Tab-separated table of C-alpha atoms and ligand atoms in Angstrom:
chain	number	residue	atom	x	y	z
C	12	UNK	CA	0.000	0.000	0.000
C	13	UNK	CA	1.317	3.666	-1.122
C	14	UNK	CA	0.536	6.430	0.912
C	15	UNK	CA	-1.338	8.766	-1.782
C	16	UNK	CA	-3.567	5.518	-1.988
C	17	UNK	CA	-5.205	6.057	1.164
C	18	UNK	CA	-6.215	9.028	3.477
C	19	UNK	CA	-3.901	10.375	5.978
C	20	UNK	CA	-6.254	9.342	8.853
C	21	UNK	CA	-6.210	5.774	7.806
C	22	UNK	CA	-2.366	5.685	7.893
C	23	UNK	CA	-2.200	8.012	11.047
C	24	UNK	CA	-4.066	5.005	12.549
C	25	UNK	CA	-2.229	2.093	11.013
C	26	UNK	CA	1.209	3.841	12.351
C	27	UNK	CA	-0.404	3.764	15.881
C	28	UNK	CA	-1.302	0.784	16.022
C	29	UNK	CA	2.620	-0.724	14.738
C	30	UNK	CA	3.833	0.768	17.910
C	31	UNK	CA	2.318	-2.492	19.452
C	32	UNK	CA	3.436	-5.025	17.362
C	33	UNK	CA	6.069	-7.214	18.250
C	34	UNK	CA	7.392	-7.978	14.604
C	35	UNK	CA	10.943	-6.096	14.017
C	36	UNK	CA	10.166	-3.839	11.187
C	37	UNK	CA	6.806	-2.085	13.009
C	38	UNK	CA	9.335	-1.633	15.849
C	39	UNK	CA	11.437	0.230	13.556
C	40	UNK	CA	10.711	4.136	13.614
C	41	UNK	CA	11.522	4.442	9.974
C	42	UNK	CA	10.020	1.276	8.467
C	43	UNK	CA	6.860	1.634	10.721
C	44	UNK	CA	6.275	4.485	8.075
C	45	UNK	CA	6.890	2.502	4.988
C	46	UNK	CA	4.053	3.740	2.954
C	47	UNK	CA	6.151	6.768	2.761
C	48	UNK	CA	9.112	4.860	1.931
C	49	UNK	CA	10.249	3.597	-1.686
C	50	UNK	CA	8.279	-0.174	-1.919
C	51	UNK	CA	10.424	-2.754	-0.342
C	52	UNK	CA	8.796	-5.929	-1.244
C	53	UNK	CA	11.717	-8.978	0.594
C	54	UNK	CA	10.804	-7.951	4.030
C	55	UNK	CA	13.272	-10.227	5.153
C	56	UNK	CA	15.951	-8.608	4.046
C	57	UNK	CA	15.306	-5.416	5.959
C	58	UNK	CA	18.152	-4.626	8.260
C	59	UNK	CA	16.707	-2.714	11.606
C	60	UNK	CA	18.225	-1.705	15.091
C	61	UNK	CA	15.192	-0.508	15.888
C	62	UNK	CA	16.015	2.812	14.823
C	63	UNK	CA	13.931	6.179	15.039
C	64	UNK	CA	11.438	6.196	17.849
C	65	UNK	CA	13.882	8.946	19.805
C	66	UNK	CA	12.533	11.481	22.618
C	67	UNK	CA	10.858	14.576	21.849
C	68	UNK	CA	12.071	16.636	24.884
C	69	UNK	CA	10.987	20.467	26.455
C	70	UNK	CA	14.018	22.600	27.059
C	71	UNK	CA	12.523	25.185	29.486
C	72	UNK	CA	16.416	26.268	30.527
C	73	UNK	CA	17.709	26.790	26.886
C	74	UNK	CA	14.147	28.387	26.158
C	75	UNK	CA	14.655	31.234	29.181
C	76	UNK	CA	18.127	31.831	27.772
C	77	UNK	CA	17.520	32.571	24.700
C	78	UNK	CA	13.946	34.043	24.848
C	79	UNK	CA	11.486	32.010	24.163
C	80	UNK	CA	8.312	30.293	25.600
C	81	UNK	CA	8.228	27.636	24.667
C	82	UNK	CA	11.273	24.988	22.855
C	83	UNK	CA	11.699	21.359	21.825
C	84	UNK	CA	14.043	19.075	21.174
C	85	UNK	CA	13.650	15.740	19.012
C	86	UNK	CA	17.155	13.821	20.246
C	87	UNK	CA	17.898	11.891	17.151
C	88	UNK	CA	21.207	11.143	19.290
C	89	UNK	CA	19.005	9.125	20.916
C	90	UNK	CA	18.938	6.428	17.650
C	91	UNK	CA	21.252	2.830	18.302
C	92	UNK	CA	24.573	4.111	16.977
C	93	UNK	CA	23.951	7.384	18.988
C	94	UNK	CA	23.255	9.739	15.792
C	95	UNK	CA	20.119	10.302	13.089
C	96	UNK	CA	22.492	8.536	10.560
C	97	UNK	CA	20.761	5.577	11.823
C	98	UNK	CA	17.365	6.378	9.819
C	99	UNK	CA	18.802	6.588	6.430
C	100	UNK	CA	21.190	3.785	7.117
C	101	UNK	CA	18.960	1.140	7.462
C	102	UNK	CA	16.784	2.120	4.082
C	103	UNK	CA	19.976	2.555	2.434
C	104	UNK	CA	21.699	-0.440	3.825
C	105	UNK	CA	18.935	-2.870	3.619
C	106	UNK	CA	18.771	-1.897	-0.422
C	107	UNK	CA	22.559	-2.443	-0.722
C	108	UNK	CA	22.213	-6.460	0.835
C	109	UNK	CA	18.861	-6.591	-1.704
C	110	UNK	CA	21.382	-5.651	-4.123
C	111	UNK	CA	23.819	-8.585	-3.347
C	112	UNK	CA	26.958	-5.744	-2.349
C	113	UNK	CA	29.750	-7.355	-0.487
C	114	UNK	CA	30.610	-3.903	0.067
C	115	UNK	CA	29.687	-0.861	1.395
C	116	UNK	CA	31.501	2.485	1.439
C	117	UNK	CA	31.067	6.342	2.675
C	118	UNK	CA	33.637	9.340	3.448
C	119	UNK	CA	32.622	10.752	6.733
C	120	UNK	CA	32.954	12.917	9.522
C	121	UNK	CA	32.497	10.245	11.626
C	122	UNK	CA	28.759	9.330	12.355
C	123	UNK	CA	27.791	8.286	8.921
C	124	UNK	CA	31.247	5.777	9.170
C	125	UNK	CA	29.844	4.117	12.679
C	126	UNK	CA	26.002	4.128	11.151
C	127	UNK	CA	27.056	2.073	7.640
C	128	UNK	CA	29.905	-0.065	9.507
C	129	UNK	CA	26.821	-1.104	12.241
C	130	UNK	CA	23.983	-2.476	9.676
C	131	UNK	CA	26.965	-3.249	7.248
C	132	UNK	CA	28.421	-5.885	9.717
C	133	UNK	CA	24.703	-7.350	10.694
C	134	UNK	CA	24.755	-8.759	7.275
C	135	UNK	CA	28.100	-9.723	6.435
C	136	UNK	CA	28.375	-6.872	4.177
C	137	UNK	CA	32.503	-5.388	4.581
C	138	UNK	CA	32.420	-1.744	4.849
C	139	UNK	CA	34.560	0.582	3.638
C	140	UNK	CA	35.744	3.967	5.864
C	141	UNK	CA	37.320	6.984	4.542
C	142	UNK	CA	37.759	9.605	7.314
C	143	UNK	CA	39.514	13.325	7.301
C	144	UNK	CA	43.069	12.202	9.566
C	145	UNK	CA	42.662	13.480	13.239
C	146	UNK	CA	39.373	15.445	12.549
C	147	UNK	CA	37.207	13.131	13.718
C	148	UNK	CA	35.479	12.629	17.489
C	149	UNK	CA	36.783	9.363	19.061
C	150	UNK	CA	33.001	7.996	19.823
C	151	UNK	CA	32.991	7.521	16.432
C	152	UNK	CA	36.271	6.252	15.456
C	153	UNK	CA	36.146	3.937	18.014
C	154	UNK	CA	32.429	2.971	16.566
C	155	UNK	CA	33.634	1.968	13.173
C	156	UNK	CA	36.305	0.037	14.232
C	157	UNK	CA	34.415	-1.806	17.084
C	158	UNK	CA	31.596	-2.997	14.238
C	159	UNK	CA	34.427	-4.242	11.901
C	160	UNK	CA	35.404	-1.608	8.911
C	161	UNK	CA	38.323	-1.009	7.021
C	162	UNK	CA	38.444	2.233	8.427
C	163	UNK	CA	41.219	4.832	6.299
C	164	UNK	CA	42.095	7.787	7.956
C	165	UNK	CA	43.206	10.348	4.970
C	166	UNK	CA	45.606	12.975	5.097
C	167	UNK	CA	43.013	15.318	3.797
C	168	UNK	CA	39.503	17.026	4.773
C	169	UNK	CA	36.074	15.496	5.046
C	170	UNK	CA	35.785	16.949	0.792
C	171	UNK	CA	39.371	15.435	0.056
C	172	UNK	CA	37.664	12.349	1.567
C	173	UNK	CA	34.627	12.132	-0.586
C	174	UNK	CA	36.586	12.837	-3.536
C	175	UNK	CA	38.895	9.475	-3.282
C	176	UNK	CA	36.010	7.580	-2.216
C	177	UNK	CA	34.291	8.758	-5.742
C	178	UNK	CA	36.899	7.394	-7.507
C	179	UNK	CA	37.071	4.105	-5.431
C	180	UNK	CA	33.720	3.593	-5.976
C	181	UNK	CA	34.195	4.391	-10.175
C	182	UNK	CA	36.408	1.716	-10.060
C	183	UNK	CA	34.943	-1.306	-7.427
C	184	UNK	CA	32.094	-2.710	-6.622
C	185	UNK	CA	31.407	-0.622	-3.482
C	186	UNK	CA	27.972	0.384	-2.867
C	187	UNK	CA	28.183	4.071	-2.138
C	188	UNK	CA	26.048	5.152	1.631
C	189	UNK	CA	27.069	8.545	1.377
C	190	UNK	CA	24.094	11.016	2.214
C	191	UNK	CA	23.670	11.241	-2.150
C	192	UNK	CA	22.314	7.991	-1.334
C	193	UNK	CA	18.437	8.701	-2.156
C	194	UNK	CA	17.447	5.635	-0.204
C	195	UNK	CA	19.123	7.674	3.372
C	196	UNK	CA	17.178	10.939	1.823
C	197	UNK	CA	14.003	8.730	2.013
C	198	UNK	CA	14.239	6.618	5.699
C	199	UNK	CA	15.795	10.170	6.947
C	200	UNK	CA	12.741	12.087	5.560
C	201	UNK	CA	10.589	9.737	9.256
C	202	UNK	CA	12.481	11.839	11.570
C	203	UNK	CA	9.607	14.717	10.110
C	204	UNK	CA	7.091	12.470	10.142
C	205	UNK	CA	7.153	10.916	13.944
C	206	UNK	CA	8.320	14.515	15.134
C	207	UNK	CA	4.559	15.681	13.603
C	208	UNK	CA	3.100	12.632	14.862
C	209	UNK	CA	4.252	13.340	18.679
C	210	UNK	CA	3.034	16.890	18.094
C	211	UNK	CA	-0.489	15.204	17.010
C	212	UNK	CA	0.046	16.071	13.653
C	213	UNK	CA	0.030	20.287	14.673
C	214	UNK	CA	2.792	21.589	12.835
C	215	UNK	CA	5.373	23.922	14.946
C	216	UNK	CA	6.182	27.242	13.246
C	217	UNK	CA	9.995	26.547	13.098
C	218	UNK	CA	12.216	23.523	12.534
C	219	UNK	CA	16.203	24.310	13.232
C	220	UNK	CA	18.563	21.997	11.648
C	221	UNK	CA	22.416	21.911	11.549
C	222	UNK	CA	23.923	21.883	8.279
C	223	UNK	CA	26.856	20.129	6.831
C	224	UNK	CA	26.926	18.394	3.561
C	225	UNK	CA	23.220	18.916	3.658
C	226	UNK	CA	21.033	15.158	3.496
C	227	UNK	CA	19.630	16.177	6.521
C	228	UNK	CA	17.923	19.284	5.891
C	229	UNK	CA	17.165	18.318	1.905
C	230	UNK	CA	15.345	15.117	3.818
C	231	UNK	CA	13.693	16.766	6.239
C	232	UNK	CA	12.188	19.430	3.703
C	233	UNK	CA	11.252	16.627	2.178
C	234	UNK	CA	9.223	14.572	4.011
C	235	UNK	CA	7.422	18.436	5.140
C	236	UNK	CA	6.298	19.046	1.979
C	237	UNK	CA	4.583	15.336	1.183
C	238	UNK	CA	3.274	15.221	4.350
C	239	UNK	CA	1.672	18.655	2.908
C	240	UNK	CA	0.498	17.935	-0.142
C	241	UNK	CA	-0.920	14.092	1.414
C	242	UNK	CA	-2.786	16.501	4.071
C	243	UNK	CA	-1.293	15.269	7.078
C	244	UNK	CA	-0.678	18.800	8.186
C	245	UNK	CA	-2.517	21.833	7.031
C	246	UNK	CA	0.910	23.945	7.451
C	247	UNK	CA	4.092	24.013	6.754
C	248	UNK	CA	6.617	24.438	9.700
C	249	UNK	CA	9.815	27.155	8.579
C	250	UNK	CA	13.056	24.904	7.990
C	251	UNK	CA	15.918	26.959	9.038
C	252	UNK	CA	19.242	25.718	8.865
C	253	UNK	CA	22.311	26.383	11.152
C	254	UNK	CA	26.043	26.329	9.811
C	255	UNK	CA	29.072	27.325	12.093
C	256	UNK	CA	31.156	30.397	11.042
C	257	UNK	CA	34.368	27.881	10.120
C	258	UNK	CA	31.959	26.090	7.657
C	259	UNK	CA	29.319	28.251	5.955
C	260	UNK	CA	29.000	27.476	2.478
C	261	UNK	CA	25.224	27.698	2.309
C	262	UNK	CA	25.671	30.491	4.114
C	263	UNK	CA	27.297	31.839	1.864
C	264	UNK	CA	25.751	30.937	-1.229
C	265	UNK	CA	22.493	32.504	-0.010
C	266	UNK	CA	23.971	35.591	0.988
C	267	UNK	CA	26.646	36.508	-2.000
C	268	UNK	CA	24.433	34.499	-4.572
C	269	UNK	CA	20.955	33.965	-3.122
C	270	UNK	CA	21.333	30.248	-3.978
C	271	UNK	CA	22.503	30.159	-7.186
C	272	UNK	CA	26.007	29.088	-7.482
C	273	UNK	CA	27.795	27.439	-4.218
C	274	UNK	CA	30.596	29.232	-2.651
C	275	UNK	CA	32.655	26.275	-1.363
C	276	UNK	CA	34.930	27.147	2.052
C	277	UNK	CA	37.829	25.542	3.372
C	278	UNK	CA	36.039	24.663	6.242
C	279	UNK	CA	37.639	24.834	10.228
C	280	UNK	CA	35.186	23.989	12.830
C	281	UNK	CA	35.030	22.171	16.296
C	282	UNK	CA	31.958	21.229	15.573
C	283	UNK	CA	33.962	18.630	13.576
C	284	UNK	CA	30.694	16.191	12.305
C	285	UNK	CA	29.689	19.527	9.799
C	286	UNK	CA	32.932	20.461	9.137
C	287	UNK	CA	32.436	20.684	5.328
C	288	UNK	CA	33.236	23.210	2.925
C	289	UNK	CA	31.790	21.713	-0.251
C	290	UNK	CA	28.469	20.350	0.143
C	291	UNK	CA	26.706	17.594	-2.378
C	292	UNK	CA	23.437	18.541	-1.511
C	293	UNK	CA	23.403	22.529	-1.606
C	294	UNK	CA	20.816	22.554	-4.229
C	295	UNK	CA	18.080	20.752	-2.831
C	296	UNK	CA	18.703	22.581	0.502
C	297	UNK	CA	18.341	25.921	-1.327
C	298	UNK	CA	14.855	24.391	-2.379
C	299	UNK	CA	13.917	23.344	1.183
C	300	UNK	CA	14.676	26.992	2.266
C	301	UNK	CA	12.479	28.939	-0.505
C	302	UNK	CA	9.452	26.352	0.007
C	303	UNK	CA	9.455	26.264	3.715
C	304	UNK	CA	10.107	30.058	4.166
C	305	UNK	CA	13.118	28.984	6.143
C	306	UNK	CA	16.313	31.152	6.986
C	307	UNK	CA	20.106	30.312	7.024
C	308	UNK	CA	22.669	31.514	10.572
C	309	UNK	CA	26.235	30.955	10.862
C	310	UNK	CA	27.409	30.791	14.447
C	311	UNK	CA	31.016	31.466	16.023
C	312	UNK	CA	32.965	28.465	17.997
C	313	UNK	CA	32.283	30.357	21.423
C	314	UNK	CA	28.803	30.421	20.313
C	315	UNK	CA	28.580	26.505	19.705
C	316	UNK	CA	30.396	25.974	23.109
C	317	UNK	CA	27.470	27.952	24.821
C	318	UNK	CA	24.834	26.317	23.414
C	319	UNK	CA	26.321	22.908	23.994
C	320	UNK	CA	27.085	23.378	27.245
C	321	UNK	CA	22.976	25.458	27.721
C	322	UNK	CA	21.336	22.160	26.443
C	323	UNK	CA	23.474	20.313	28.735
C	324	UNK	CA	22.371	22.352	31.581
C	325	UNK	CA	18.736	21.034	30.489
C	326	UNK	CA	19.955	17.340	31.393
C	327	UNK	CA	19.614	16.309	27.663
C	328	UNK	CA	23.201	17.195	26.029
C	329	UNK	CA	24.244	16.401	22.412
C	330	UNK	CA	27.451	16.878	20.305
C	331	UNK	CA	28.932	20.234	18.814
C	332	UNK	CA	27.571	20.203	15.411
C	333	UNK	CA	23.864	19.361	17.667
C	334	UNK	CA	23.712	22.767	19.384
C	335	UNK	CA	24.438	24.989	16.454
C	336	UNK	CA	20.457	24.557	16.464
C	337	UNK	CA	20.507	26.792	19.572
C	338	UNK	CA	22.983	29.220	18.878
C	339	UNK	CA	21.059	29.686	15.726
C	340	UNK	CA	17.898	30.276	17.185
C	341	UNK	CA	19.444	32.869	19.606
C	342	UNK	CA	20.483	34.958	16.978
C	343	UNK	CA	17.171	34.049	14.981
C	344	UNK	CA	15.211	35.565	18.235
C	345	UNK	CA	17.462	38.899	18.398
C	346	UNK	CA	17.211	39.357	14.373
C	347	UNK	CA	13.175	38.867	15.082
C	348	UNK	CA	12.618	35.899	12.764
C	349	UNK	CA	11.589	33.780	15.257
C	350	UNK	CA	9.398	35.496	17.326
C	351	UNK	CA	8.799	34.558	21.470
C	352	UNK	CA	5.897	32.953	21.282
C	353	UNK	CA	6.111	31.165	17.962
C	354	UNK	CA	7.095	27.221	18.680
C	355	UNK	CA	10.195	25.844	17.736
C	356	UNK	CA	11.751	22.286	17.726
C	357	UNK	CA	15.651	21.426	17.750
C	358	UNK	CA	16.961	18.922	15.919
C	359	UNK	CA	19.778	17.561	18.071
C	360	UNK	CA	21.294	15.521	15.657
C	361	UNK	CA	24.232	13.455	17.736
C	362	UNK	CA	25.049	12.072	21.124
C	363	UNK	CA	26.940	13.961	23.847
C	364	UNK	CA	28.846	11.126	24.193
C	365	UNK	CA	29.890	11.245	20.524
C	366	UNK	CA	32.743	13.550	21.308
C	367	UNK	CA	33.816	13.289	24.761
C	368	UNK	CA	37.087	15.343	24.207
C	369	UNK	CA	35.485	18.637	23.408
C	370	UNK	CA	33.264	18.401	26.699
C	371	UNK	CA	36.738	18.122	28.743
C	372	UNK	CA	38.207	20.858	27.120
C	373	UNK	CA	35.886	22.739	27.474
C	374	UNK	CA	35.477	22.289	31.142
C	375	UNK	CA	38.916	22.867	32.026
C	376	UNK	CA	39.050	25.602	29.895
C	377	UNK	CA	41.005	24.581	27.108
C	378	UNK	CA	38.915	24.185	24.532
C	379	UNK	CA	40.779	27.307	22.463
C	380	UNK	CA	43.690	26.314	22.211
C	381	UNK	CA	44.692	26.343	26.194
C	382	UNK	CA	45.361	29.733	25.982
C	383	UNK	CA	43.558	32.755	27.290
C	384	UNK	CA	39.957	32.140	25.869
C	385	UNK	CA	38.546	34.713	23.295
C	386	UNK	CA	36.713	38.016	25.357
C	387	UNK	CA	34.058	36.659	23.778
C	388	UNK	CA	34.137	33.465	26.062
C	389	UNK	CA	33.302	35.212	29.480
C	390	UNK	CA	29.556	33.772	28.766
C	391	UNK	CA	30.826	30.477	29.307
C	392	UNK	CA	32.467	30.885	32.945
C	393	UNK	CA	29.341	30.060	34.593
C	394	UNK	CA	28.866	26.884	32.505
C	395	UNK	CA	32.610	25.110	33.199
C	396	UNK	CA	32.769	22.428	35.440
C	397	UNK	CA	35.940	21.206	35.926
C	398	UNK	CA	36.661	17.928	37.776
C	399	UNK	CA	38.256	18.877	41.412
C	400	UNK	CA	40.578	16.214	42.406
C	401	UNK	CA	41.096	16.170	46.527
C	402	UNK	CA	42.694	14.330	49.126
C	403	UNK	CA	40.567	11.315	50.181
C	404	UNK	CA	39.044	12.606	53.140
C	405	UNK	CA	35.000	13.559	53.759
C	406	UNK	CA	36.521	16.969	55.802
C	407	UNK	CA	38.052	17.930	51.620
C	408	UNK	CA	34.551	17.212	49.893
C	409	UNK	CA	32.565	18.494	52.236
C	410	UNK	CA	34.688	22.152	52.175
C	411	UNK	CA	34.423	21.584	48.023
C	412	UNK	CA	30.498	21.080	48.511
C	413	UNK	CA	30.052	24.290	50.921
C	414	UNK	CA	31.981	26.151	48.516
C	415	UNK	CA	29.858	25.011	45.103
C	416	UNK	CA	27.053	25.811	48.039
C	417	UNK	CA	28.297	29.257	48.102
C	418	UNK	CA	29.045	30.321	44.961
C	419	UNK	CA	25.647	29.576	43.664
C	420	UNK	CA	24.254	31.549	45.875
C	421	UNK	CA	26.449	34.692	44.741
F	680	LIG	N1	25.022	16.723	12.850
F	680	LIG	C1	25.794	15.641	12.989
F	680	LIG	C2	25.993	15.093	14.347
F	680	LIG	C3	26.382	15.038	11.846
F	680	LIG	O1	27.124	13.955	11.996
F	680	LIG	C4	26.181	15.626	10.581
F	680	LIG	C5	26.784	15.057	9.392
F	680	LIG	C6	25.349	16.746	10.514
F	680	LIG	C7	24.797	17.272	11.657
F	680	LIG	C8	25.047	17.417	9.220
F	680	LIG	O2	24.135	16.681	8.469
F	680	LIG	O3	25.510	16.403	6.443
F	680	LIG	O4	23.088	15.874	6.436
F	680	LIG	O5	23.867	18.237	6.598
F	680	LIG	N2	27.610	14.122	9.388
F	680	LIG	C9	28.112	13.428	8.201
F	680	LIG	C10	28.950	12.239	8.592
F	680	LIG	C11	28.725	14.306	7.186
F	680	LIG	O6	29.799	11.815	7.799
F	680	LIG	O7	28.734	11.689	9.657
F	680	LIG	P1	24.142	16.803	6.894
């Protein structure tokens, strides 16, 4: 069954009642929408971990600090390999063992590598790994190589990366899982569709996405605009998209050329997962922007380290290239786009726990380079916790507690 061959309340119900079925693929967040989803007829070859079906959570903190009423988060860190990789990889992964690939291959930043190398290895596929040397967050390295991949760490960026795997893939039988991939476009396009299903199908008036090579934002557009025109939603929510200052080629390309020709960066970012200068799917995110209404914000490194550490402070937490969402949305409240009663949901797209190293750093302060921070980086005094290390004694924590104790009350 097709989705434009029944009405939206019929499949608003089916979906519903999946959520209680104990076969695999209804458990699945992404194939429990499958009339959405290109026709996949050997069920049994459907590789799932279950993926999708992550938190939609209220941020009331992050809200007061930047100005609004009202703010949500879907956590797609919250999928099995910790990032929303997970919903296009196991559409795109499942085609690729239909397909009879022995292997599978991406360039990455990191999350994409530990998403393929994860349903790769569940059925026997080899996967293939090409990562930007030294630029990527351990949780991830450490990912890939736990679920078995030939992971290649090139002396070159996250575009250098894509470019050799092009070739490799020209000239082997590698089944490409990079975000071109239509079949990630398509399973990534659910994260829209349960986000309006937990709001009971009432569209919010902004989505905020991060934006690197830019699947994500293309997909999400996406899946807005056919859950539109099937009438699952009588309004389209804004999709804005968030880029850090290091790495801002849509950002560019909308302001110098209002979309039509991509400036490509060298891009230089902590937020290393959307460190990309040169992204595939620029077009189609131009698209998304002009049909939703959506804007674009680039946001400074101090700026990302605030709003990670902010959305921490709401016990939720997420990595780097996550909390450019809220950083974005500050700066879309003070420019008066988003206004402070309009709703908004986050798209936290990764794991704190992703990239451990730049939480560290930036709790003992060393997150720019160990030297004296930028001016800029007063705002994030309050927000650094560094561990104490003491004496074993009670009399030494007890002083440490009465002195957290009193400096919150200052
Ligand atoms: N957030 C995280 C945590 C990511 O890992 C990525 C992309 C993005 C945002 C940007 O999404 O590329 O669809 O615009 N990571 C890719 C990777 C490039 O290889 O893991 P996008």
């Amino acid at each position: 069954m097709r989705a434009a061959q029944c009405t939206a309340a019929t499949l608003k119900a089916l979906w519903r009642t999946r959520r209680k079925s104990l076969v695999p693929i209804d458990q699945s967040g992404v194939w429990r929408f499958r009339e959405l989803l290109p026709p996949f007829s050997d069920e049994q070859k459907i590789l799932t971990l279950r993926e999708g079906n992550t938190p939609l959570y209220s941020l009331p903190s992050s809200a007061r600090a930047v100005g609004i009423e009202y703010l949500l988060a879907k956590h797609q860190g919250m999928n099995p390999t910790g990032s929303f990789k997970d919903t296009g990889m196991t559409v795109a992964a499942s085609v690729a063992r239909r397909e009879g690939f022995r292997w599978v291959g991406c360039a990455s930043t990191g999350n994409t590598s530990a998403s393929m190398a994860a349903y790769a290895t569940r059925a026997q596929m080899r996967s293939l790994v090409l990562i930007p040397h030294g630029k990527v967050a351990w949780g991830k390295l450490s990912q890939a190589l736990d679920y078995g991949a030939i992971t290649i760490e090139l002396k070159t960026d996250f575009d250098g990366c894509s470019r050799i795997l092009d070739e490799v893939v020209d000239r082997m039988p590698v089944y490409l899982l990079n975000s071109v991939n239509p079949y990630r476009i398509e399973g990534q396009k659910t994260a829209a569709v349960e986000l309006l299903e937990q709001l009971d199908w009432q569209s919010p008036d902004h989505i905020i996405v991060p934006g690197g090579n830019l699947g994500n934002s293309s997909a999400l557009g996406k899946a807005l605009l056919e859950l539109e025109e099937l009438k699952f939603i009588n309004r389209l929510p804004k999709l804005s998209i968030v880029q850090a200052e290091g790495a801002n080629p849509l950002v560019r390309t909308m302001r110098e050329t209002g979309g039509k020709k991509l400036i490509s960066v060298q891009a230089e970012t902590a937020a290393s997962a959307i460190s990309i200068g040169s992204p595939a799917s620029w077009k189609k995110a131009v698209r998304v922007l002009e049909q939703t209404g959506g804007t674009v914000a680039e946001v400074s490194e101090v700026e990302i380290a605030w709003a990670k550490a902010q959305i921490g402070a709401d016990g939720v937490g997420c990595e780097p290239a996550s909390a450019v969402t809220l950083a974005g949305l500050k700066k879309m409240v003070q420019g008066g786009f988003v206004k402070p009663g309009e709703s908004v949901v986050l798209i936290l797209t990764g794991h704190l726990l992703k990239d451990p190293e730049f939480t560290l750093k930036f709790h003992r302060g060393k997150l720019f380079g160990g030297g004296p921070p930028p001016r800029e980086a007063e705002i994030l005094a309050p927000y650094r916790r560094a561990p104490i290390v003491l004496e074993a004694s009670g009399d030494a924590v007890i002083s440490a507690l009465k002195q957290a104790e009193e400096r919150s009350e200052a």
